Tab-separated table of C-alpha atoms and ligand atoms in Angstrom:
chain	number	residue	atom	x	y	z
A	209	UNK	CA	34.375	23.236	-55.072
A	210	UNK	CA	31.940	24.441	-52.457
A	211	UNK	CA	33.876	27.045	-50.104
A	212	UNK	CA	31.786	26.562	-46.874
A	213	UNK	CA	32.390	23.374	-44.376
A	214	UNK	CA	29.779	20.956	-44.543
A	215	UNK	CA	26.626	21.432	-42.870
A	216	UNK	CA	25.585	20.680	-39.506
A	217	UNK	CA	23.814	17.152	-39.494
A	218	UNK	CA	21.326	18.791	-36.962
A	219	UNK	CA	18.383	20.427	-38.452
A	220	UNK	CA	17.396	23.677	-37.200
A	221	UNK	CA	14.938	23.192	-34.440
A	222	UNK	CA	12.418	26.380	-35.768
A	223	UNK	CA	11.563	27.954	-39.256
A	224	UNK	CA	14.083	30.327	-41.070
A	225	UNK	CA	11.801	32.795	-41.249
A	226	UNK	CA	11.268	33.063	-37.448
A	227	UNK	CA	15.108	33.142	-36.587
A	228	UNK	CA	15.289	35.580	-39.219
A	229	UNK	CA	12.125	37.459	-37.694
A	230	UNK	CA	13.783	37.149	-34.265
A	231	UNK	CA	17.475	37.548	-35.567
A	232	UNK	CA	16.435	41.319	-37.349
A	233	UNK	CA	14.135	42.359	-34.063
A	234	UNK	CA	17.133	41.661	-31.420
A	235	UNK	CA	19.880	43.261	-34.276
A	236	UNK	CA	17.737	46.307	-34.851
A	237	UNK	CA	17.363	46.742	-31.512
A	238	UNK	CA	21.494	46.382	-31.030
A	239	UNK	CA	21.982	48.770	-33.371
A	240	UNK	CA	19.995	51.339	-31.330
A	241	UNK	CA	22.216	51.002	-28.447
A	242	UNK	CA	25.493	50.773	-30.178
A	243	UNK	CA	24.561	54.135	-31.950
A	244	UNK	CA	23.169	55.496	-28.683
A	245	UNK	CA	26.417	54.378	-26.894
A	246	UNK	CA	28.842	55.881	-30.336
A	247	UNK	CA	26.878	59.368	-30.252
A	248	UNK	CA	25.739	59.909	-26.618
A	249	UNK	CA	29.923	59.237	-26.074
A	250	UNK	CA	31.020	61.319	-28.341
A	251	UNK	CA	28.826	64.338	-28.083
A	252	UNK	CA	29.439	64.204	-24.106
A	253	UNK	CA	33.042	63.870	-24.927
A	254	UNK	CA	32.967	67.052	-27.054
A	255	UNK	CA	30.379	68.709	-24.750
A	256	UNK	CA	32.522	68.371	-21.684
A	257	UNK	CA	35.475	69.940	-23.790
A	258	UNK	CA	34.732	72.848	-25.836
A	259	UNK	CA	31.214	73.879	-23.926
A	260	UNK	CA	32.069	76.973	-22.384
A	261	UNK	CA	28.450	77.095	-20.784
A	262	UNK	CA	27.204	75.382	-17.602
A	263	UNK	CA	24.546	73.961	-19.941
A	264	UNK	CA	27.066	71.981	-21.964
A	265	UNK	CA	28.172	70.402	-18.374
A	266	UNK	CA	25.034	69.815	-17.468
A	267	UNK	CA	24.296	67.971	-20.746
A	268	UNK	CA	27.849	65.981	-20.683
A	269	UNK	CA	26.745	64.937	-17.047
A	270	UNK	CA	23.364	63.687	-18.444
A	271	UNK	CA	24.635	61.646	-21.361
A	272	UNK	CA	27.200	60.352	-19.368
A	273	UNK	CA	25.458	59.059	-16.229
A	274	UNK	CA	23.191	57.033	-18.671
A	275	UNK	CA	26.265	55.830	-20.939
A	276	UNK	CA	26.809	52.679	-18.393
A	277	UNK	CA	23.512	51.571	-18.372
A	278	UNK	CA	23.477	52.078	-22.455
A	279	UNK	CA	26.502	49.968	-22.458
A	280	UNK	CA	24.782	46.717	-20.557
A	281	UNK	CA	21.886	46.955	-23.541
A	282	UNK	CA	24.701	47.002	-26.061
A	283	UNK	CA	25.918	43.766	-24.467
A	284	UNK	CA	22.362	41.904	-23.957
A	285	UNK	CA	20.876	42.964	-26.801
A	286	UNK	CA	23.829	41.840	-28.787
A	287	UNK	CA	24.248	38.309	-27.817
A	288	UNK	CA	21.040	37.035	-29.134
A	289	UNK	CA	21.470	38.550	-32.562
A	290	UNK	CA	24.812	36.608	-32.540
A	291	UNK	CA	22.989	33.167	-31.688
A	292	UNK	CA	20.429	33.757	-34.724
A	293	UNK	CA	23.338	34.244	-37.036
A	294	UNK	CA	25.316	31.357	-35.961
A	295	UNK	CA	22.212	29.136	-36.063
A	296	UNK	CA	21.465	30.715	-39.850
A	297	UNK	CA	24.969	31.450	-41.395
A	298	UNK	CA	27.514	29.503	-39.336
A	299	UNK	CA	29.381	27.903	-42.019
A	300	UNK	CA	30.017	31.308	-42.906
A	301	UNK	CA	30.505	33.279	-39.804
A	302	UNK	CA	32.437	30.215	-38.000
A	303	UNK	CA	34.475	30.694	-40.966
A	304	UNK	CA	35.279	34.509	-40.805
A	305	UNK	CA	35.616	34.485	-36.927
A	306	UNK	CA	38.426	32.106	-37.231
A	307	UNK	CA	40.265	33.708	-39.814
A	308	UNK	CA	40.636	37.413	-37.519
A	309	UNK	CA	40.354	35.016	-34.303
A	310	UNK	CA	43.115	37.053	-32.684
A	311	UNK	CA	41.048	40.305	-33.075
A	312	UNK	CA	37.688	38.665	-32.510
A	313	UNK	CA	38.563	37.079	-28.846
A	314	UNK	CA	40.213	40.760	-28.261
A	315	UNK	CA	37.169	42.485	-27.998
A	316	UNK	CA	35.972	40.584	-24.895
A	317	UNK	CA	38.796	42.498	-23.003
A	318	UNK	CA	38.110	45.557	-24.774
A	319	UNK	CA	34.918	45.631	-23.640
A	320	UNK	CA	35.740	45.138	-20.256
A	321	UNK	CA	38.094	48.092	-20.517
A	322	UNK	CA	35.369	50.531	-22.409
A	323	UNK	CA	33.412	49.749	-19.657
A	324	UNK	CA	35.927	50.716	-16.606
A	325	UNK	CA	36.379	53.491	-18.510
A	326	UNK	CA	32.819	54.761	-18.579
A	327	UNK	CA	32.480	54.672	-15.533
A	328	UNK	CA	35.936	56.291	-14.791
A	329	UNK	CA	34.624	59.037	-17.335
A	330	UNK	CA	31.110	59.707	-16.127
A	331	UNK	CA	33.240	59.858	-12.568
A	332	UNK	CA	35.259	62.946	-13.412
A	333	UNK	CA	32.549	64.379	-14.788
A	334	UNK	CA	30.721	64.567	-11.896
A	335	UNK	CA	33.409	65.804	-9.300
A	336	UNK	CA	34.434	68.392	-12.012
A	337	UNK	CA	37.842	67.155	-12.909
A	338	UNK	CA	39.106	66.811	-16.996
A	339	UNK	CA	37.627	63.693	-18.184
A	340	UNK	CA	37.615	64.110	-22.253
A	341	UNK	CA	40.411	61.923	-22.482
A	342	UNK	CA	38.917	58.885	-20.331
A	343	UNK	CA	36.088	59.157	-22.666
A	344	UNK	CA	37.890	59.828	-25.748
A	345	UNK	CA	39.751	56.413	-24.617
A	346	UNK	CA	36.497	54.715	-24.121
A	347	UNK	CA	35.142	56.253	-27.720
A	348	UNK	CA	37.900	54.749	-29.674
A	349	UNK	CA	37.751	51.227	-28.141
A	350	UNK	CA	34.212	51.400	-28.690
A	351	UNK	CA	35.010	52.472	-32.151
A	352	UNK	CA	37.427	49.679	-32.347
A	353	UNK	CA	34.624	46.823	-31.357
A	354	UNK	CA	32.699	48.503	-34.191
A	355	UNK	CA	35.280	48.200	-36.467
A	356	UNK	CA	35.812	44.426	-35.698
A	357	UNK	CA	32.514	43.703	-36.357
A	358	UNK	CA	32.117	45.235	-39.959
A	359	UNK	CA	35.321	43.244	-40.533
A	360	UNK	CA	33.761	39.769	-39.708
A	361	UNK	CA	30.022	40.611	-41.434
A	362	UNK	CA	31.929	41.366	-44.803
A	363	UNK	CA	34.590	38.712	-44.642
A	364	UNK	CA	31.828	36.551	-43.755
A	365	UNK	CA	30.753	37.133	-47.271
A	366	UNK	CA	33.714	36.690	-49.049
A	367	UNK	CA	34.670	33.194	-49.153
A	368	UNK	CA	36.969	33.312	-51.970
A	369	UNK	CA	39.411	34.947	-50.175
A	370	UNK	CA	39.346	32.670	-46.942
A	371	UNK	CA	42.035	30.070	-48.272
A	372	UNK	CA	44.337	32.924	-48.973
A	373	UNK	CA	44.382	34.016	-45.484
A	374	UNK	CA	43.938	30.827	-43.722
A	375	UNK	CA	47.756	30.229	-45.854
A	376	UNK	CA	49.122	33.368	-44.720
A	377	UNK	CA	48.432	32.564	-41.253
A	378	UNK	CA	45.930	30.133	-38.951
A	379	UNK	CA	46.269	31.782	-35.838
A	380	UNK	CA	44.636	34.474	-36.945
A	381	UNK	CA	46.621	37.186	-36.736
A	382	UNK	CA	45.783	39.084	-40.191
A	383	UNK	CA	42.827	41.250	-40.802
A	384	UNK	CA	41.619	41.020	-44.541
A	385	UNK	CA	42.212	43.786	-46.974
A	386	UNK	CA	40.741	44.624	-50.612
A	387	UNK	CA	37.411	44.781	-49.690
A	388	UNK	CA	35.552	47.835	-51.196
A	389	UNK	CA	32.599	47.934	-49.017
A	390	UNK	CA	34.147	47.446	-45.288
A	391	UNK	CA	35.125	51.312	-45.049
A	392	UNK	CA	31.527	52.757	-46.089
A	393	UNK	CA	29.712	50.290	-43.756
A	394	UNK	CA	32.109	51.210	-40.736
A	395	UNK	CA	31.783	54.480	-41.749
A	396	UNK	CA	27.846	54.264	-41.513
A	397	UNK	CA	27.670	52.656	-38.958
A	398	UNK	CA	29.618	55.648	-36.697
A	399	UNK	CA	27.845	58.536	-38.405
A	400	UNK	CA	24.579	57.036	-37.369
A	401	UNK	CA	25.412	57.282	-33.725
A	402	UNK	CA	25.343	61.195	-34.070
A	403	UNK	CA	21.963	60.874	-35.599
A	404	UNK	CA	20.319	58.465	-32.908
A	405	UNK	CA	22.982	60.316	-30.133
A	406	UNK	CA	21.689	63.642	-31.728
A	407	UNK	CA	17.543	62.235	-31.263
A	408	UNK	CA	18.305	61.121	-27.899
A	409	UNK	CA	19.175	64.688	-26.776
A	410	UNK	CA	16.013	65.959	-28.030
A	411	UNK	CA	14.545	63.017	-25.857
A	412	UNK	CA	16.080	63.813	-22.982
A	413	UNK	CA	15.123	67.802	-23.433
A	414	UNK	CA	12.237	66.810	-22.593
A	415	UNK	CA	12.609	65.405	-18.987
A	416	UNK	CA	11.191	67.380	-15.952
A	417	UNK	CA	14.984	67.074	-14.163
A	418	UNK	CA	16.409	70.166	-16.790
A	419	UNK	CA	15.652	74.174	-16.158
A	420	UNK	CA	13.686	75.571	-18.790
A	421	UNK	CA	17.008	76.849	-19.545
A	422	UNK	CA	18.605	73.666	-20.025
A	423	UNK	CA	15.603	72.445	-22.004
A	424	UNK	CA	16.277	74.843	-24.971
A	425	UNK	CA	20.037	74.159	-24.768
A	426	UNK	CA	19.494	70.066	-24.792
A	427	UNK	CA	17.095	70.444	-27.823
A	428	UNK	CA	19.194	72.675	-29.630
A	429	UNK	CA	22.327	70.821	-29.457
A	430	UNK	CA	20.539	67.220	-29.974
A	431	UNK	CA	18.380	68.638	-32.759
A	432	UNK	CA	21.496	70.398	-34.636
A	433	UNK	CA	23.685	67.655	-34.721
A	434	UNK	CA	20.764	64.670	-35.711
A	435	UNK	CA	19.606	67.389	-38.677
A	436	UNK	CA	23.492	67.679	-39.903
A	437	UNK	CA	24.733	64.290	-39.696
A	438	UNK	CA	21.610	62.884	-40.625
A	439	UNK	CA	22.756	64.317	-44.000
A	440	UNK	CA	26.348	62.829	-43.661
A	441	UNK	CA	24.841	59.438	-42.474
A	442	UNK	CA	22.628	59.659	-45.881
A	443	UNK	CA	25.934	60.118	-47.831
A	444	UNK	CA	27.514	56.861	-45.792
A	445	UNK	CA	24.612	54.703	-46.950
A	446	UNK	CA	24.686	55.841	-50.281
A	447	UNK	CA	28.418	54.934	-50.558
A	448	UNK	CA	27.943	51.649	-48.777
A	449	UNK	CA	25.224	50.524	-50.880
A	450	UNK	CA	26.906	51.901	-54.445
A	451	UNK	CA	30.184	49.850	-53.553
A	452	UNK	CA	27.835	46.557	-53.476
A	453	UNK	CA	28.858	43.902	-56.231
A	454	UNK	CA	26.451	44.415	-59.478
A	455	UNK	CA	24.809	41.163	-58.083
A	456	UNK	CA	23.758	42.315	-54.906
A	457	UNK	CA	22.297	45.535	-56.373
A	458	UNK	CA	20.546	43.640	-59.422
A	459	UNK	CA	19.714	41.280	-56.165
A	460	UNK	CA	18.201	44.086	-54.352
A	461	UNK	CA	16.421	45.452	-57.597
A	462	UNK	CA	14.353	42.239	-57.652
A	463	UNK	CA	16.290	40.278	-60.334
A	464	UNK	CA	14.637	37.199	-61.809
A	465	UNK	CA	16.919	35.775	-59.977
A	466	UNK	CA	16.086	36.549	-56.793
A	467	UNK	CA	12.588	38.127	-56.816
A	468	UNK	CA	12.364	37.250	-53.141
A	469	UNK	CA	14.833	40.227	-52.112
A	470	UNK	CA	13.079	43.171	-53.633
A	471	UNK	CA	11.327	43.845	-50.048
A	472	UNK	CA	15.240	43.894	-48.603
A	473	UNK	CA	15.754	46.668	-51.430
A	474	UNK	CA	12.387	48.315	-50.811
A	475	UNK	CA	13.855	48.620	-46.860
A	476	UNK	CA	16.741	50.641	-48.733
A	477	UNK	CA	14.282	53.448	-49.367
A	478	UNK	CA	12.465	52.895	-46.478
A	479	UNK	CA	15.399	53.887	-44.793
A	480	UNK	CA	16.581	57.057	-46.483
A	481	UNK	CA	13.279	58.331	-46.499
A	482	UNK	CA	13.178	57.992	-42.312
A	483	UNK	CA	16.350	59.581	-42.403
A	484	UNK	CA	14.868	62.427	-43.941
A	485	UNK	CA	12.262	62.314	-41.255
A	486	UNK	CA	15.020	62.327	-39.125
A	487	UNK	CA	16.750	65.184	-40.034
A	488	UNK	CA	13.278	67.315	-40.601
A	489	UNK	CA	12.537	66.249	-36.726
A	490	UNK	CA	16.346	67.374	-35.649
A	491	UNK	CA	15.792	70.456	-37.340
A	492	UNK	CA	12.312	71.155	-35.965
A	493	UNK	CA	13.734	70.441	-32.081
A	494	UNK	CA	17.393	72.073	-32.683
A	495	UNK	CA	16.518	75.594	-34.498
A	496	UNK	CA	12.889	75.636	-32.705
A	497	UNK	CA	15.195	74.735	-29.317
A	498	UNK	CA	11.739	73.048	-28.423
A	499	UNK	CA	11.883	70.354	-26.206
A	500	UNK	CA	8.013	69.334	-26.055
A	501	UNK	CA	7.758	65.106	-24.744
A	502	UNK	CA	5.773	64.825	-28.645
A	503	UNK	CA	8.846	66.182	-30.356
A	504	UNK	CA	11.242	63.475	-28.160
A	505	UNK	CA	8.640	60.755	-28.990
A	506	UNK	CA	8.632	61.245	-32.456
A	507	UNK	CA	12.386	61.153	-32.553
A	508	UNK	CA	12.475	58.165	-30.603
A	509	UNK	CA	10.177	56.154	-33.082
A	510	UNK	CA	12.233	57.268	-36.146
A	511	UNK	CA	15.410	55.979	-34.509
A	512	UNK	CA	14.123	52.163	-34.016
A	513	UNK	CA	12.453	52.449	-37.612
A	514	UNK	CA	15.878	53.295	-39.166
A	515	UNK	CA	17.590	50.644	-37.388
A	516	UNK	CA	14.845	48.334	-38.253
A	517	UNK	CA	15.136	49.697	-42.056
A	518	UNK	CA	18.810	49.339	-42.015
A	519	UNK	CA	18.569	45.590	-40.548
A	520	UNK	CA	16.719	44.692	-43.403
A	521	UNK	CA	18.392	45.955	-45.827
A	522	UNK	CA	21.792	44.665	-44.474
A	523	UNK	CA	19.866	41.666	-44.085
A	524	UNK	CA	19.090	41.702	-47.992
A	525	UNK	CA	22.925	42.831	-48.737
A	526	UNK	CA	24.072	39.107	-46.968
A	527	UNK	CA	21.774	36.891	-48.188
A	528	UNK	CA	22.282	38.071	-52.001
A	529	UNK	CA	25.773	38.126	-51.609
A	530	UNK	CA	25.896	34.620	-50.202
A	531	UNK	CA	23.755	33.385	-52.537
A	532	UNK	CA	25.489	34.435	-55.368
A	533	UNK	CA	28.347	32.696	-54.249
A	534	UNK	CA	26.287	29.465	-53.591
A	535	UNK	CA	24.945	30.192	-50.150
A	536	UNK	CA	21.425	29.547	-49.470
A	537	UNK	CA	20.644	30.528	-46.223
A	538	UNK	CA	16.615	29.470	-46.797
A	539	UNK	CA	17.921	25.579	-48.234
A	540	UNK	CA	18.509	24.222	-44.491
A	541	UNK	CA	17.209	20.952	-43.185
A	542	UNK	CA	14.076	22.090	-40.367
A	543	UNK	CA	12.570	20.033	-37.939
A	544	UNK	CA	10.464	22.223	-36.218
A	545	UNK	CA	10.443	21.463	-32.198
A	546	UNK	CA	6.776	23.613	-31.631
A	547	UNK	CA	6.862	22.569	-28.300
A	548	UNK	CA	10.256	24.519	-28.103
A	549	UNK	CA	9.652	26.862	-29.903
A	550	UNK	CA	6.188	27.764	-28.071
A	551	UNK	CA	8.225	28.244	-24.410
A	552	UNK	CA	10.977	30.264	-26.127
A	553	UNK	CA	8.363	32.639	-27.351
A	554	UNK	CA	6.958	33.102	-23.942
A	555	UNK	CA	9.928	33.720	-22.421
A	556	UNK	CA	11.185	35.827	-25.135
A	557	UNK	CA	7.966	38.092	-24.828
A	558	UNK	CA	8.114	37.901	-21.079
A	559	UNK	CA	11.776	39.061	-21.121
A	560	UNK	CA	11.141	42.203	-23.212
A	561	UNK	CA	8.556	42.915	-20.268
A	562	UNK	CA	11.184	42.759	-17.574
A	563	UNK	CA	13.390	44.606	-20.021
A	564	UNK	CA	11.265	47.367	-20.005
A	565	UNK	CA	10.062	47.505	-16.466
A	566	UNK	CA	13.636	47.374	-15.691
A	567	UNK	CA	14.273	50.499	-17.737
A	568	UNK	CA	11.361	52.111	-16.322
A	569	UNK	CA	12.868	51.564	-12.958
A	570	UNK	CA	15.936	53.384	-14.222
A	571	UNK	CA	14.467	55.888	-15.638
A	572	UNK	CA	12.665	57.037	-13.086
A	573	UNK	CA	15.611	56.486	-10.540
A	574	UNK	CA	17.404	58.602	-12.514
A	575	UNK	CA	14.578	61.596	-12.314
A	576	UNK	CA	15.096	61.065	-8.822
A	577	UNK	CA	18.778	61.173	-8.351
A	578	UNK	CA	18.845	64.068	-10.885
A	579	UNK	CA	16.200	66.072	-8.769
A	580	UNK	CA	18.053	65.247	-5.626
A	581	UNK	CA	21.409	66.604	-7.116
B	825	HEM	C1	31.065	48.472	-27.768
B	825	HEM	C2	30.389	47.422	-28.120
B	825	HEM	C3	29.850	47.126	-29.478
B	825	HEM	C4	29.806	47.909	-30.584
B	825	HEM	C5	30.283	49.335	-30.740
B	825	HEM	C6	29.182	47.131	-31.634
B	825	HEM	C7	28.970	47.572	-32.906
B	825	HEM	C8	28.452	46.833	-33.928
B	825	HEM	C9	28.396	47.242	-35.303
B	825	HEM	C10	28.915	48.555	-35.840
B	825	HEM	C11	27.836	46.257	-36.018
B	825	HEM	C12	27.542	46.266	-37.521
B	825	HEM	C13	28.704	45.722	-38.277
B	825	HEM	C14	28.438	45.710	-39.769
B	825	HEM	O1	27.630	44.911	-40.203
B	825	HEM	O2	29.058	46.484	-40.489
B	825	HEM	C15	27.517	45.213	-35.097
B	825	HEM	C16	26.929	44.030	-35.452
B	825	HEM	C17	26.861	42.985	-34.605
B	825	HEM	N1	27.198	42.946	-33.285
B	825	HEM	FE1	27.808	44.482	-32.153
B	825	HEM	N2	28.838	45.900	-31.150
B	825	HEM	C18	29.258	45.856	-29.854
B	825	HEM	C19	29.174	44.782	-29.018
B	825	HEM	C20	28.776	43.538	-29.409
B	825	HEM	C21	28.861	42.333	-28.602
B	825	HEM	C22	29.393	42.251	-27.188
B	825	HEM	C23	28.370	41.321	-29.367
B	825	HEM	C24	28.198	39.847	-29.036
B	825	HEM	C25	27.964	39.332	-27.884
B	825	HEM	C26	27.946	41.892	-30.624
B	825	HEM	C27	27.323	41.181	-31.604
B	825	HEM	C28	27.036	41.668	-32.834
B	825	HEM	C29	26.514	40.859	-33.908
B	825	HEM	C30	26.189	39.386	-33.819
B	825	HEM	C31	26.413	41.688	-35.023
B	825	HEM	C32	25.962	41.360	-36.440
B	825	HEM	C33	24.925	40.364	-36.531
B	825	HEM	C34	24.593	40.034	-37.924
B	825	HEM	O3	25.010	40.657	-38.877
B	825	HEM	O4	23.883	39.068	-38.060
B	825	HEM	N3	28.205	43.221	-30.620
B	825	HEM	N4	27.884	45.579	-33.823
C-alpha cells in the first residue's frame, strides 16, 4: 500500500526543476540568516557576559542592534522555501506537519516571543543593564524553532512510522522518536551558526564605525570562533551524513539506481571542502586580528556557498530517501503556465533588488547611527 495521500489533481503550474532551482536559492539563503540569527545571538549573549573588556560590549552592542533586522530575513526568506516544498513534497510534508501539529502551529507564537525578546535584549544592552538572560531566553526559543523544523524534514521522510503516531494520537500532541539522524542534523544545523556568526564578525571588523582598537578585537573573536567550530560543524556533518540509511548513501554515491543524485553527493564534498576554506579564512582574520573589507568579503562568499552546498546536499538526502520508499518527487503531472511563470520571474528578480537596496539602506543607517553614538 502506497503511504502518501493521493495526489493533487492539479498539475504543477512550472517545471520541477525550476521550483527546485527556486526552492534551494530561497532555502540557502534561509539558512544564512537562521545561522546568522543562532551565532550572532549566542556570541553576543556570551560577549555581553563573560567580556571583561569594553570591546566585548562594544561587539555585543553591534551584533545585537542588527539581530532584529536578521530576524525579519529569517522570516521572509523562509516562507518561500516553505511554498516550493509544499508545491514539490506535500503529500509528504502535509503529512508530517499534521502528525506534530501541536508543536508546528506553536512556533508562530514563539516567534513572536523571540522577537519581543530581541528587542528587549538589544534594549538592555544599550542602557547598560544585565541582559544575558533576555537573550539567552530568545537563544533557546530560537533553538526550539530549529529544533521543530529538523523534526518535520525527517519525519517527513519516514512514512512508515506515520500510522503509528496518527494511532497514538491525531491531535498531534506527540513528537516522533527512533529516528537516528534527527539529533546530528539539529546538531548541525546550531554549530553552523558559530561558523557563519563567527564570519560575520570578521565582516563587521571591517566597518569604518569600530576604533582601530575594536577592529582587531572584532576580527579576533569572529575569526577564532568560525576557525574552531568550523571544525566541530565538520564533525556534525560527518555524523549526520554517516547515520543516513545505506540507501541514501549508495543514493548519494551514484547508484545505478539513482545515477541522477551523484551531483547531490558531489555537493557533500563541495561542502566540507568550503568549510575548510572557512576555517583557513577564520584563522587568517582571528590570529592575524586583521580586519581588512577583502578578508570580510571572502568570508561572506564562503558562508552563502556552504549554505548553498548544504541545500543541495540535504536536497539529495530527501529525494533519495523518498524515493526509496516510493516517492518520486520528479513523476508529477506539469502543465507549464509560461505566461505565469514569466511575471513570477520578474517579480522574483525585481524583489531581490528591493531586498538589497533595502539592506543597503540599513546598512548604511546603521554606519550612521553608530557614528552618531
Ligand atoms: C527562529 C526562526 C527559525 C529558525 C531558527 C529556523 C531554523 C531552521 C532550520 C534549522 C532548518 C533546517 C531543518 C533541517 O532540515 O534539519 C529550517 C528549515 C526550514 N525552515 Fe526555518 N527556521 C526559522 C523560521 C522559519 C519560518 C518562520 C518558516 C516558515 C515560514 C521556516 C521555514 C522553513 C522551511 C520551509 C524549512 C525547510 C525547507 C525544506 O526542507 O524544504 N523557518 N529552518
Amino acid at each position: 500500500m502506497n503511504a502518501y495521500p493521493a495526489v493533487d489533481p492539479i498539475p504543477l503550474p512550472a517545471p520541477v526543476w525550476l521550483l527546485k532551482l527556486l526552492h534551494i536559492v530561497t532555502l540557502s539563503l534561509h539558512f544564512v540568516a537562521v545561522e546568522m540569527l543562532l551565532g550572532g545571538l549566542l556570541l553576543a549573549i556570551l560577549l555581553s557576559l563573560f567580556g571583561k573588556s569594553a570591546n566585548s560590549l562594544v561587539t555585543a552592542r553591534a551584533l545585537a542592534r542588527r539581530l532584529t533586522v536578521v530576524m525579519t530575513f529569517v522570516i521572509n526568506l523562509a516562507v518561500p522555501p516553505l511554498l516550493f516544498a509544499q508545491v514539490l513534497y506535500g503529500r509528504a510534508l502535509y503529512t508530517s506537519s499534521v502528525l506534530i501539529g501541536l508543536y508546528w502551529i506553536a512556533i508562530v507564537p514563539t516567534l513572536m516571543l523571540v522577537y519581543w525578546l530581541l528587542y528587549k535584549f538589544t534594549a538592555r544592552l544599550e542602557a547598560g543593564k544585565s541582559a544575558w538572560w533576555v537573550g539567552l531566553m530568545a537563544w533557546l526559543l530560537a533553538g526550539g524553532v530549529a529544533r521543530m523544523l529538523s523534526t518535520n524534514m525527517t519525519l517527513m521522510l519516514r512514512p512508515e512510522s506515520w500510522r503509528g503516531m496518527y494511532s497514538a494520537s491525531a491531535m498531534g500532541a506527540y513528537l516522533p522518536t527512533g529516528d537516528p539522524t534527527l539529533e546530528p542534523r539539529w546538531l548541525l544545523m546550531m554549530a553552523g551558526g558559530l561558523v557563519i556568526g563567527g564570519l560575520w564578525l570578521v565582516y563587521l571588523a571591517g566597518r569604518s564605525t569600530f576604533t582601530a582598537e575594536e577592529k582587531k578585537f572584532v576580527a579576533g573573536v569572529g575569526g577564532k570562533v568560525a576557525a574552531g567550530f568550523g571544525i566541530v560543524y565538520l564533525a556534525a556533518g560527518l555524523w549526520a551524513a554517516s547515520v543516513q540509511p545505506e540507501a541514501v548513501k549508495a543514493g548519494l554515491a551514484g547508484h545505478a539506481v539513482y545515477p541522477a543524485y551523484k551531483f547531490a553527493g558531489f555537493a557533500g564534498y563541495g561542502w566540507i571542502a568550503l568549510v575548510v576554506v572557512a576555517v583557513v579564512v577564520g584563522a587568517i582574520a582571528g590570529f592575524g586580528k586583521i580586519s581588512a573589507g577583502w578578508l570580510g568579503w571572502a568570508g561572506v562568499l564562503v558562508a552563502v556557498l556552504v549554505e548553498i552546498m548544504l541545500t543541495v546536499y540535504r536536497d539529495g538526502v530527501r529525494d533519495v530517501t523518498l524515493l526509496s520508499k516510493g516517492y518520486d518527487v520528479w513523476d508529477r503531472a506539469v502543465v507549464t503556465n509560461w505566461s505565469v511563470v514569466g511575471l513570477f520571474l520578474v517579480l522574483f528578480v525585481a524583489s531581490l533588488g528591493v531586498v538589497g537596496w533595502l539592506v543597503s539602506v540599513v546598512a548604511r543607517a546603521q554606519k550612521t547611527m553608530e557614528g552618531a553614538a
